[in-house]
Tab-separated table of N, CA and C in Angstrom:
chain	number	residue	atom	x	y	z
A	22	UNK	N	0.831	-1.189	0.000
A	22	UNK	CA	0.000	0.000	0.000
A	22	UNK	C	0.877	1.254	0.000
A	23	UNK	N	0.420	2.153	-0.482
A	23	UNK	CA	1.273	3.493	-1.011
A	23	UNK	C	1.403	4.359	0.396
A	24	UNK	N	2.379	4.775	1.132
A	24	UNK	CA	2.766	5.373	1.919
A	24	UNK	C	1.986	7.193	2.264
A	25	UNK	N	1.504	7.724	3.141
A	25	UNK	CA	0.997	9.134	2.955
A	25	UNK	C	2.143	10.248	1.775
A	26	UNK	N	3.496	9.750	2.193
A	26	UNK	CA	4.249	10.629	1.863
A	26	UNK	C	4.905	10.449	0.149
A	27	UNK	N	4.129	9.308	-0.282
A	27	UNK	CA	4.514	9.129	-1.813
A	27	UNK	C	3.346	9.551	-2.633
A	28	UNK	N	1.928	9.335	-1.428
A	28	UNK	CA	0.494	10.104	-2.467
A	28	UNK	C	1.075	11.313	-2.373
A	29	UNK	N	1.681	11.924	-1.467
A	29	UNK	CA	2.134	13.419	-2.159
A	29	UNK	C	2.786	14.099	-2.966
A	30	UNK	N	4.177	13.034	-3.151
A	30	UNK	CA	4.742	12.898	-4.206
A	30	UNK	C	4.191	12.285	-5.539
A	31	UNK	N	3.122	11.716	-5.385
A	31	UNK	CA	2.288	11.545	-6.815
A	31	UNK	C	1.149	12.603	-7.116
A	32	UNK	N	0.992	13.268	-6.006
A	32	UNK	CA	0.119	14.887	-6.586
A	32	UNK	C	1.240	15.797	-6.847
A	33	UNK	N	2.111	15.830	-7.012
A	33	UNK	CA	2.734	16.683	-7.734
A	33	UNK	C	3.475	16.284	-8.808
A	34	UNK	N	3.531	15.136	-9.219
A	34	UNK	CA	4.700	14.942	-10.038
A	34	UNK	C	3.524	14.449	-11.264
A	35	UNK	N	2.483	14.411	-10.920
A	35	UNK	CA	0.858	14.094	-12.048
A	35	UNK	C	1.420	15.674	-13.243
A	36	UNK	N	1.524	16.684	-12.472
A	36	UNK	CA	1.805	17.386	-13.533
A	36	UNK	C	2.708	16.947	-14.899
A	37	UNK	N	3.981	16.257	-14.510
A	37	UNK	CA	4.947	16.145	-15.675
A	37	UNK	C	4.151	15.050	-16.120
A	38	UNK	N	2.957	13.814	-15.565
A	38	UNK	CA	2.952	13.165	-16.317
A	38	UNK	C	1.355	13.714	-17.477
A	39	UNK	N	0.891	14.216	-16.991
A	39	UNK	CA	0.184	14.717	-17.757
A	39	UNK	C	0.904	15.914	-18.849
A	40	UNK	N	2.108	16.596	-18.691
A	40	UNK	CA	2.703	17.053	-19.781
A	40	UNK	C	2.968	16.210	-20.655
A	41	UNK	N	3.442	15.336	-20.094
A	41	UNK	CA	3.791	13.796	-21.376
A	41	UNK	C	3.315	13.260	-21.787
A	42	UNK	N	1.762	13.405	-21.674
A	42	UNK	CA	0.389	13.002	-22.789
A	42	UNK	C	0.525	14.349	-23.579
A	43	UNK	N	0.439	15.142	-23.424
A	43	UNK	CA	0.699	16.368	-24.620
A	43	UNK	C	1.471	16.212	-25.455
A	44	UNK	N	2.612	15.756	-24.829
A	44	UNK	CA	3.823	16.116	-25.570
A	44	UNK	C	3.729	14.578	-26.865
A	45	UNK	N	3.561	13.568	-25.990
A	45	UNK	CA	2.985	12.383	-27.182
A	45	UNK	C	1.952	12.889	-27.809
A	46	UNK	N	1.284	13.482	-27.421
A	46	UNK	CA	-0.159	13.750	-28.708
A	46	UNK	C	0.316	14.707	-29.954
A	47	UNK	N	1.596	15.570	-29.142
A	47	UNK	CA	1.983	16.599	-30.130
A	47	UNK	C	2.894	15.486	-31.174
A	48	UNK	N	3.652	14.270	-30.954
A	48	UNK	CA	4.524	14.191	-31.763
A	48	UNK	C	3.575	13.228	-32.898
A	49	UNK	N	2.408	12.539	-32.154
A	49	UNK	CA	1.230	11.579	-33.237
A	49	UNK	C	0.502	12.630	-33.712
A	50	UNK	N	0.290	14.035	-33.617
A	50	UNK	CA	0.037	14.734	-34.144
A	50	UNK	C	0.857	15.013	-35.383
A	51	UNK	N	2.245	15.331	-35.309
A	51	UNK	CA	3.217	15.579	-36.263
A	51	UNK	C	3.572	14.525	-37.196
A	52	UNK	N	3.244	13.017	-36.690
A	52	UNK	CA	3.068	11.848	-37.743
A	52	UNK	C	2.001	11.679	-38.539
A	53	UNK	N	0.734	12.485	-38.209
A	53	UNK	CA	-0.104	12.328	-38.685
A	53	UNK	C	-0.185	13.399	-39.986
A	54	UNK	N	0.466	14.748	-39.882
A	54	UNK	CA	0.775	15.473	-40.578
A	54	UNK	C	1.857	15.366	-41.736
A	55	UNK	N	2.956	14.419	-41.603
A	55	UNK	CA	3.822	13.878	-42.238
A	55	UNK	C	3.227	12.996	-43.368
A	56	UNK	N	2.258	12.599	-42.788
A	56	UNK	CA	1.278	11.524	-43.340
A	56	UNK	C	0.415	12.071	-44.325
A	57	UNK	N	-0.010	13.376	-43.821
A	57	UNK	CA	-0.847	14.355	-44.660
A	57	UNK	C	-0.303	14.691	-45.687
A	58	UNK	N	1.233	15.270	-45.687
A	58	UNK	CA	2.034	16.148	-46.881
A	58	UNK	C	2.304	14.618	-48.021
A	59	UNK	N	2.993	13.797	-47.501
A	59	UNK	CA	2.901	12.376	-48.295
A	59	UNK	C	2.108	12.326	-49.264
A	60	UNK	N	0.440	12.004	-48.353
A	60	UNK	CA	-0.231	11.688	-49.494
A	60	UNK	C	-1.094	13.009	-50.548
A	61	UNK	N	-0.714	14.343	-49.920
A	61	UNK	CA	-0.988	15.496	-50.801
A	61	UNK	C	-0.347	15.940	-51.455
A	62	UNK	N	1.428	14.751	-51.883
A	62	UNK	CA	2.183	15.348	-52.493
A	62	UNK	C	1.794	13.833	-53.870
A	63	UNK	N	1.036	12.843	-53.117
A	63	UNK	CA	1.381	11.507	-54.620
A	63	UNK	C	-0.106	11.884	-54.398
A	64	UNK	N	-1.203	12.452	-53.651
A	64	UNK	CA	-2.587	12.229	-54.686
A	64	UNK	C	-2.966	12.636	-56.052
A	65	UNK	N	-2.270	13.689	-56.284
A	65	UNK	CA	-2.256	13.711	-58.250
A	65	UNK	C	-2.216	12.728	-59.063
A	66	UNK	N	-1.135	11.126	-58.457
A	66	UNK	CA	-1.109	10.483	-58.926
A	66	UNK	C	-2.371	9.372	-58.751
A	67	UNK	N	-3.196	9.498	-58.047
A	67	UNK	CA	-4.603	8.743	-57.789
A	67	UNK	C	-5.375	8.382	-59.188
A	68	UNK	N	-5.595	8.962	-59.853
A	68	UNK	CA	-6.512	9.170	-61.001
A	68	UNK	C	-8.093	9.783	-60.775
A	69	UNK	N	-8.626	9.381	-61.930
A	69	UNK	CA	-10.126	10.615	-61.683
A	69	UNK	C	-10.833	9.525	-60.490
A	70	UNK	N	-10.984	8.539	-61.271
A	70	UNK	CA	-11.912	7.166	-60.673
A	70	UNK	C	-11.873	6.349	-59.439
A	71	UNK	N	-10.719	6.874	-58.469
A	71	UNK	CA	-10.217	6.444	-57.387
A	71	UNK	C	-10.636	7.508	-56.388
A	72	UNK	N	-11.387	6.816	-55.487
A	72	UNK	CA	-11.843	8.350	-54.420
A	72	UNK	C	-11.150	7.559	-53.123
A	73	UNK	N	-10.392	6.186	-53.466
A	73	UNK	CA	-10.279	5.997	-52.368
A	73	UNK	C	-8.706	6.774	-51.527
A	74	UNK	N	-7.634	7.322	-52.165
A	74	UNK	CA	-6.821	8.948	-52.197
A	74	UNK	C	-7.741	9.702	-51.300
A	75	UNK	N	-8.996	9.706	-51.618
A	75	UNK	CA	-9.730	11.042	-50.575
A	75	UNK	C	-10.448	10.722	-49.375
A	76	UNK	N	-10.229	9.648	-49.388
A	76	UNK	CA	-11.221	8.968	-48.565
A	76	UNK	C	-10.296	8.532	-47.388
A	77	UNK	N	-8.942	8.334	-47.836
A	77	UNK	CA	-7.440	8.323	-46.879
A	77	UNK	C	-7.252	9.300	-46.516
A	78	UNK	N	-7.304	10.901	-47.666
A	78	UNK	CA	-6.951	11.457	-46.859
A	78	UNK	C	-8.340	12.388	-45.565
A	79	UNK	N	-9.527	12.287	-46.191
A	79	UNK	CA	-9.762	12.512	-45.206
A	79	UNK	C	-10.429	12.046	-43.481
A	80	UNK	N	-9.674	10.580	-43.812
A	80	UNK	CA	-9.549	10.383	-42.555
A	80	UNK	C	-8.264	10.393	-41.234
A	81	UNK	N	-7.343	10.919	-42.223
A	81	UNK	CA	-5.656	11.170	-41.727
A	81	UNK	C	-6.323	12.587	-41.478
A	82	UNK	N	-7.242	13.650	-42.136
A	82	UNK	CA	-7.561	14.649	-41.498
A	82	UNK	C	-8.299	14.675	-40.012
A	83	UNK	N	-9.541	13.960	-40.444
A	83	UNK	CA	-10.009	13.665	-39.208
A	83	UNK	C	-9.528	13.328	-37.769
A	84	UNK	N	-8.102	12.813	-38.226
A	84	UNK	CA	-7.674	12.202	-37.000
A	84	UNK	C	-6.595	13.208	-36.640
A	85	UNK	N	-6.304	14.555	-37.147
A	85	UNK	CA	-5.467	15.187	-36.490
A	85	UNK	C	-6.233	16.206	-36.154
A	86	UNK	N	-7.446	16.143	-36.163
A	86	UNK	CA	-8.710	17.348	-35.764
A	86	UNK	C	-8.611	16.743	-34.527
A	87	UNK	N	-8.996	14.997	-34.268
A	87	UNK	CA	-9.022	14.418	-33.431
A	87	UNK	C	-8.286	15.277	-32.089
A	88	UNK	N	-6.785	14.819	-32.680
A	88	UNK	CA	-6.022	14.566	-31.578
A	88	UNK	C	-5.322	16.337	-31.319
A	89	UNK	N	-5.652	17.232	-31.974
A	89	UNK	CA	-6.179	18.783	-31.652
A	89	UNK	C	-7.355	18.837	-30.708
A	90	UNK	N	-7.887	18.333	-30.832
A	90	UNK	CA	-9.160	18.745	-29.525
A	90	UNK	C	-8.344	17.791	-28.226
A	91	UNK	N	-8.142	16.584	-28.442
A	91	UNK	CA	-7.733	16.277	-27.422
A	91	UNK	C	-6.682	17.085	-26.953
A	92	UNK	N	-5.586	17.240	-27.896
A	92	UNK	CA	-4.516	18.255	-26.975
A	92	UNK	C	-5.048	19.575	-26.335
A	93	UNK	N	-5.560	20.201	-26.875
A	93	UNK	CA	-6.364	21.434	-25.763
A	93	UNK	C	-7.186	20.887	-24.557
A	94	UNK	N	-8.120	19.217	-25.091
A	94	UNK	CA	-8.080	19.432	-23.591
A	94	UNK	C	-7.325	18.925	-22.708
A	95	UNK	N	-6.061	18.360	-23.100
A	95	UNK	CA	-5.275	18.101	-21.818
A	95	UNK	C	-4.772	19.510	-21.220
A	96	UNK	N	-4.723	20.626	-21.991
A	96	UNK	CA	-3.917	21.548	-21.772
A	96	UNK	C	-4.575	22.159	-20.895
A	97	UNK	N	-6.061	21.982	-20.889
A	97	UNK	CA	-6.927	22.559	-20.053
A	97	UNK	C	-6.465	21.913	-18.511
A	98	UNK	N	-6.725	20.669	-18.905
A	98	UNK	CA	-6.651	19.989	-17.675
A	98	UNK	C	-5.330	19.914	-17.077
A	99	UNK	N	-4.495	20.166	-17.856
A	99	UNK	CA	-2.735	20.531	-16.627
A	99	UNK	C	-2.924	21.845	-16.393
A	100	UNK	N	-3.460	22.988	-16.918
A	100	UNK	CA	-3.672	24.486	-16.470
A	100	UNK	C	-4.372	24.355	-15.161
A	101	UNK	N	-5.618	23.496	-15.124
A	101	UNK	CA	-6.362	23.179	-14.174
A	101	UNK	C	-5.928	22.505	-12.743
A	102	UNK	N	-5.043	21.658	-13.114
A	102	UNK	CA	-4.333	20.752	-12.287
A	102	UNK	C	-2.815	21.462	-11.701
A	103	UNK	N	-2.758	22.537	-12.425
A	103	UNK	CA	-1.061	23.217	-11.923
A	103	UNK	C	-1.772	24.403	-10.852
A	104	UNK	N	-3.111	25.127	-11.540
A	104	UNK	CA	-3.695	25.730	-10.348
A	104	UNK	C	-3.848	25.111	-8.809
A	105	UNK	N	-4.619	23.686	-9.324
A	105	UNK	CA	-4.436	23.063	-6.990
A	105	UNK	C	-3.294	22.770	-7.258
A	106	UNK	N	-2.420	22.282	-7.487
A	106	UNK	CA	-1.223	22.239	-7.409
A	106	UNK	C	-0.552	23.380	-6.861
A	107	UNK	N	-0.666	24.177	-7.261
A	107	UNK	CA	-0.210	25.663	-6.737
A	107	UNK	C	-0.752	26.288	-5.724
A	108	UNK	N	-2.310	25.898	-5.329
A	108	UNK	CA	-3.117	26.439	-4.541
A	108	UNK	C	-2.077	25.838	-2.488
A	109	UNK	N	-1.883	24.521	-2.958
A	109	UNK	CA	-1.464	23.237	-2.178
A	109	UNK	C	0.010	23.947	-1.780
A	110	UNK	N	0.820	24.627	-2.662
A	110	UNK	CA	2.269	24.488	-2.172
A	110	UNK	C	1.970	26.436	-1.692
A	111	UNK	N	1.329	27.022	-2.059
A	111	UNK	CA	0.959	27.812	-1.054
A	111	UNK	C	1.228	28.119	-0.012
A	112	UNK	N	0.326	27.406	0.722
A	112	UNK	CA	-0.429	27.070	1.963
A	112	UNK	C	1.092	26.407	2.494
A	113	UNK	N	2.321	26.700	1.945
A	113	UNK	CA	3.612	25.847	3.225
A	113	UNK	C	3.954	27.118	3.133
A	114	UNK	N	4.420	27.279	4.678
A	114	UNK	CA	4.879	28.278	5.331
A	114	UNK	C	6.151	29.095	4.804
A	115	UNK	N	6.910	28.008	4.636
A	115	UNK	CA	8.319	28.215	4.537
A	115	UNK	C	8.701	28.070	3.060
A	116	UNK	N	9.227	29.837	2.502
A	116	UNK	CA	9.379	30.081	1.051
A	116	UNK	C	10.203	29.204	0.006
A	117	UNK	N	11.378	28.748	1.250
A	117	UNK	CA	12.188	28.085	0.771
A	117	UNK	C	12.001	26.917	-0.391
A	118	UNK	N	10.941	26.031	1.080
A	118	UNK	CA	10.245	24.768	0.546
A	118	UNK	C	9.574	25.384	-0.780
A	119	UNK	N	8.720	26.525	-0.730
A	119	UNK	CA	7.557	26.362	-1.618
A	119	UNK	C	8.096	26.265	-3.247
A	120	UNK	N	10.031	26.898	-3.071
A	120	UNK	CA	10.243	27.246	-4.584
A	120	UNK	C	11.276	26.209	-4.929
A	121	UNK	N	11.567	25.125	-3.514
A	121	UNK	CA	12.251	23.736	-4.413
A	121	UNK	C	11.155	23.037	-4.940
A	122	UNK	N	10.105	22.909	-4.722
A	122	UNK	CA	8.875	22.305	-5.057
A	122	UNK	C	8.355	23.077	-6.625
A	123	UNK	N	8.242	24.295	-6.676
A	123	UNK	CA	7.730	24.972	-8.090
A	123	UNK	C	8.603	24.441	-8.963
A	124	UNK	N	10.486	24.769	-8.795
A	124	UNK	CA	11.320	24.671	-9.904
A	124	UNK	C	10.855	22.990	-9.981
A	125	UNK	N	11.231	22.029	-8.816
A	125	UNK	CA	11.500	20.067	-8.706
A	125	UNK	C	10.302	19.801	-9.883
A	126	UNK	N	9.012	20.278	-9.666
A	126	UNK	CA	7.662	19.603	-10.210
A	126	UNK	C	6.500	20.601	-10.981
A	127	UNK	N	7.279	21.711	-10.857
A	127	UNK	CA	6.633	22.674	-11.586
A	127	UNK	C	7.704	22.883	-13.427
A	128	UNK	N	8.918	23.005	-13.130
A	128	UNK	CA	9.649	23.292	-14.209
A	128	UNK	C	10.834	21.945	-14.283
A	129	UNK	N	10.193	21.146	-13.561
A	129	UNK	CA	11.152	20.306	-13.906
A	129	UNK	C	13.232	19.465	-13.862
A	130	UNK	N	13.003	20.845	-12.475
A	130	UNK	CA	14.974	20.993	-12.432
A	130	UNK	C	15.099	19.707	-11.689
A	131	UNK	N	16.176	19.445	-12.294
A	131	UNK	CA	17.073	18.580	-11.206
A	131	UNK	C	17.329	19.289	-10.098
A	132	UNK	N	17.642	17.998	-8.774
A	132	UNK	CA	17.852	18.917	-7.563
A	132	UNK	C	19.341	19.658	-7.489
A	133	UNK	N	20.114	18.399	-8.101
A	133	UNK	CA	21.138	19.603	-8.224
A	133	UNK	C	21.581	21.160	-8.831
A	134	UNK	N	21.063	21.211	-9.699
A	134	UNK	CA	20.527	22.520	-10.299
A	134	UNK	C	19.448	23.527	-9.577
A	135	UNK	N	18.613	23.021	-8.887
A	135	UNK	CA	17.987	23.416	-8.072
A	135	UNK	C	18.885	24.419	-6.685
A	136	UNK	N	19.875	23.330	-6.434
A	136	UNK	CA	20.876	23.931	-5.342
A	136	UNK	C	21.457	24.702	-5.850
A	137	UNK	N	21.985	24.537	-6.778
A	137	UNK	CA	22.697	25.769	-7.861
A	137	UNK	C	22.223	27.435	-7.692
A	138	UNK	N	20.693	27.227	-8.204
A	138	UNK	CA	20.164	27.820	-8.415
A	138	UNK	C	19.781	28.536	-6.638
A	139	UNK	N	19.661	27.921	-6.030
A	139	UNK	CA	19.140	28.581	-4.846
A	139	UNK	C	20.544	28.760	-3.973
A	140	UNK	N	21.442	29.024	-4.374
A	140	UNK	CA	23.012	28.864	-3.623
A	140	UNK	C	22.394	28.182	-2.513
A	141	UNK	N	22.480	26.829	-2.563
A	141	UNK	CA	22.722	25.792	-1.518
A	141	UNK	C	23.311	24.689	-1.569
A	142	UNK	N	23.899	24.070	-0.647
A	142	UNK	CA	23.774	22.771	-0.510
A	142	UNK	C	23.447	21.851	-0.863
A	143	UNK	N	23.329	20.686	-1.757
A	143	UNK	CA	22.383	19.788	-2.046
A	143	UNK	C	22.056	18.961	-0.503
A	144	UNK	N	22.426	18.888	0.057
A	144	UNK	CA	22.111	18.109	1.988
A	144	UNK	C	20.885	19.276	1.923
A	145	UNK	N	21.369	20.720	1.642
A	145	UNK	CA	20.120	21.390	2.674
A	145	UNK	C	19.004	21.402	1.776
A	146	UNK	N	19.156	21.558	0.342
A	146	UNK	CA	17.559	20.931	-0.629
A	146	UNK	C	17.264	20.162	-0.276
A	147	UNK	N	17.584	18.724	-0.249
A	147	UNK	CA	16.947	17.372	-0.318
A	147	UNK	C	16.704	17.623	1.538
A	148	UNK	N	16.849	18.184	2.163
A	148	UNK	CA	16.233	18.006	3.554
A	148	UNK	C	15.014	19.127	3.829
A	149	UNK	N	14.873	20.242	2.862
A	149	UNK	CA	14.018	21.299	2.503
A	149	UNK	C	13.061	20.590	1.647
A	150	UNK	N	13.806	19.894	0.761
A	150	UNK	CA	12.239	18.966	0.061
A	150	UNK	C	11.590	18.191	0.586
A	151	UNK	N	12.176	17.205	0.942
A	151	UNK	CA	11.826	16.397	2.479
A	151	UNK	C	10.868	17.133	3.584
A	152	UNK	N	11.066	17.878	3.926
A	152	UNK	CA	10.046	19.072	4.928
A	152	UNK	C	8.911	19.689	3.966
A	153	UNK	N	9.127	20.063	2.660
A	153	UNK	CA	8.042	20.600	1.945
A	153	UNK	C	7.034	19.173	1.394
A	154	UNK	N	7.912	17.872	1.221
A	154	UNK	CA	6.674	16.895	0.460
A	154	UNK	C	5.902	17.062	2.193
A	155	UNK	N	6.417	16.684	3.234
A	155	UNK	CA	5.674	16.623	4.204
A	155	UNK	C	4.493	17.368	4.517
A	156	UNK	N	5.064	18.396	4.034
A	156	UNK	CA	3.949	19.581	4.698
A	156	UNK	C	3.014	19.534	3.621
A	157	UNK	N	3.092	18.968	2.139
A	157	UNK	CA	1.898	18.814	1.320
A	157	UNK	C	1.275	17.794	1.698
A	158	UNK	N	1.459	16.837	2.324
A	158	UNK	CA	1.234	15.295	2.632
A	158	UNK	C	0.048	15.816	3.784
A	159	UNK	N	0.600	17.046	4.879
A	159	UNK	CA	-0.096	17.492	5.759
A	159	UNK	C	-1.629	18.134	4.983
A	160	UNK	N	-0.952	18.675	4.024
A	160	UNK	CA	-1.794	20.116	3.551
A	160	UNK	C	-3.305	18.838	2.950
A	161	UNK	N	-2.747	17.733	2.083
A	161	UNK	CA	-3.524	17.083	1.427
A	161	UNK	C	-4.566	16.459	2.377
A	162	UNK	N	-3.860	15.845	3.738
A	162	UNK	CA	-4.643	15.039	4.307
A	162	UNK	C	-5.824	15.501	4.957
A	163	UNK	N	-5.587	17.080	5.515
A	163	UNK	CA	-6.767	17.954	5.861
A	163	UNK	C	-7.790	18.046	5.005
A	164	UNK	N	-7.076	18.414	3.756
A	164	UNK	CA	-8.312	18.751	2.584
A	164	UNK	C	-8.877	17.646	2.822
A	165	UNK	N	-8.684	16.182	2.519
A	165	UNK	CA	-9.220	14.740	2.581
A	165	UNK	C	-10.172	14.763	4.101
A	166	UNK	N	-9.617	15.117	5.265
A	166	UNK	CA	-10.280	15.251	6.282
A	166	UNK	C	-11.414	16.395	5.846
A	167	UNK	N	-11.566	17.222	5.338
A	167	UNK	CA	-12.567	18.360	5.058
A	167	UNK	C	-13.704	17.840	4.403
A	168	UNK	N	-13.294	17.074	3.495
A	168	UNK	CA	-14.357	16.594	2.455
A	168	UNK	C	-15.423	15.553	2.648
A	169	UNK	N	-14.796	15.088	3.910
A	169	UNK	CA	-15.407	13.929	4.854
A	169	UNK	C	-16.600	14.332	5.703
C-alpha cells in the first residue's frame, strides 16, 4: 500500500505526467501530418476514378482534428491541475520549501541545479524537500479530512 508521503509525491509529479500526454499527442500529431504532406504530395497520382486517395486522406484529417481537440483538452486539464497544485504548495509556510517544489515539479529541475540555483547545498535541498513533500502530505490530508 502506497505510503501518505509518496500520495504526495504523486500529486505533484501528475503534472509532468500529464505534460507527457501532450507532448505524445503533439509528436502523433506531427506523424499524422507527415502523413498528410505524403499523401498530398502523390494524390495527383490517384486518377479521376479512385476516391479511395480522398477517402485516406480525409480520414488522416479527421484524426489530427481528433487529436487537436484532445490536446487542448489536456492543456486545459494541466492548467487546471497546476492551479491546486499551486493552490497546495501555497499554503507551506516556509518560502524556501515552496520554490524547491515549483522549480523540482513545476519546471522540472534537477535537484542539483535546483541547489545551484538557490546557492545551496544539495544536503540542505533534499532536507528542505523532504520538509516541503511533508507539509503537502499534511496540507492534502486535511483537505481529505474536510471533504469527509
Amino acid at each position: 500500500m502506497e505510503n501518505e508521503f509518496e500520495k504526495a509525491k504523486k500529486f505533484l509529479k501528475k503534472i509532468r505526467w500529464i505534460d507527457n500526454e501532450i507532448d505524445a499527442l503533439i509528436e502523433d500529431k506531427k506523424s499524422y501530418m507527415d502523413l498528410a504532406t505524403k499523401r498530398t504530395s502523390t494524390w495527383d497520382g490517384c486518377g479521376v476514378h479512385n476516391s479511395g486517395c480522398k477517402d485516406q486522406m480525409a480520414e488522416v484529417t479527421a484524426k489530427i482534428v481528433d487529436i487537436e481537440n484532445e490536446i487542448c483538452a489536456k492543456i486545459d486539464r494541466l492548467l487546471d491541475y497546476k492551479k491546486k497544485v499551486s493552490k497546495v504548495i501555497e499554503q507551506i509556510e516556509d518560502k524556501e520549501c515552496q520554490k524547491i517544489l515549483v522549480l523540482k515539479f513545476a519546471r522540472y529541475m534537477p535537484m542539483v541545479d535546483i541547489a545551484d540555483k538557490m546557492n545551496m547545498d544539495r544536503s540542505t535541498v533534499y532536507r528542505k524537500y523532504n520538509k516541503a513533500i511533508k507539509a503537502v502530505q499534511e496540507i492534502l490530508s486535511e483537505s481529505d479530512k474536510e471533504k469527509q
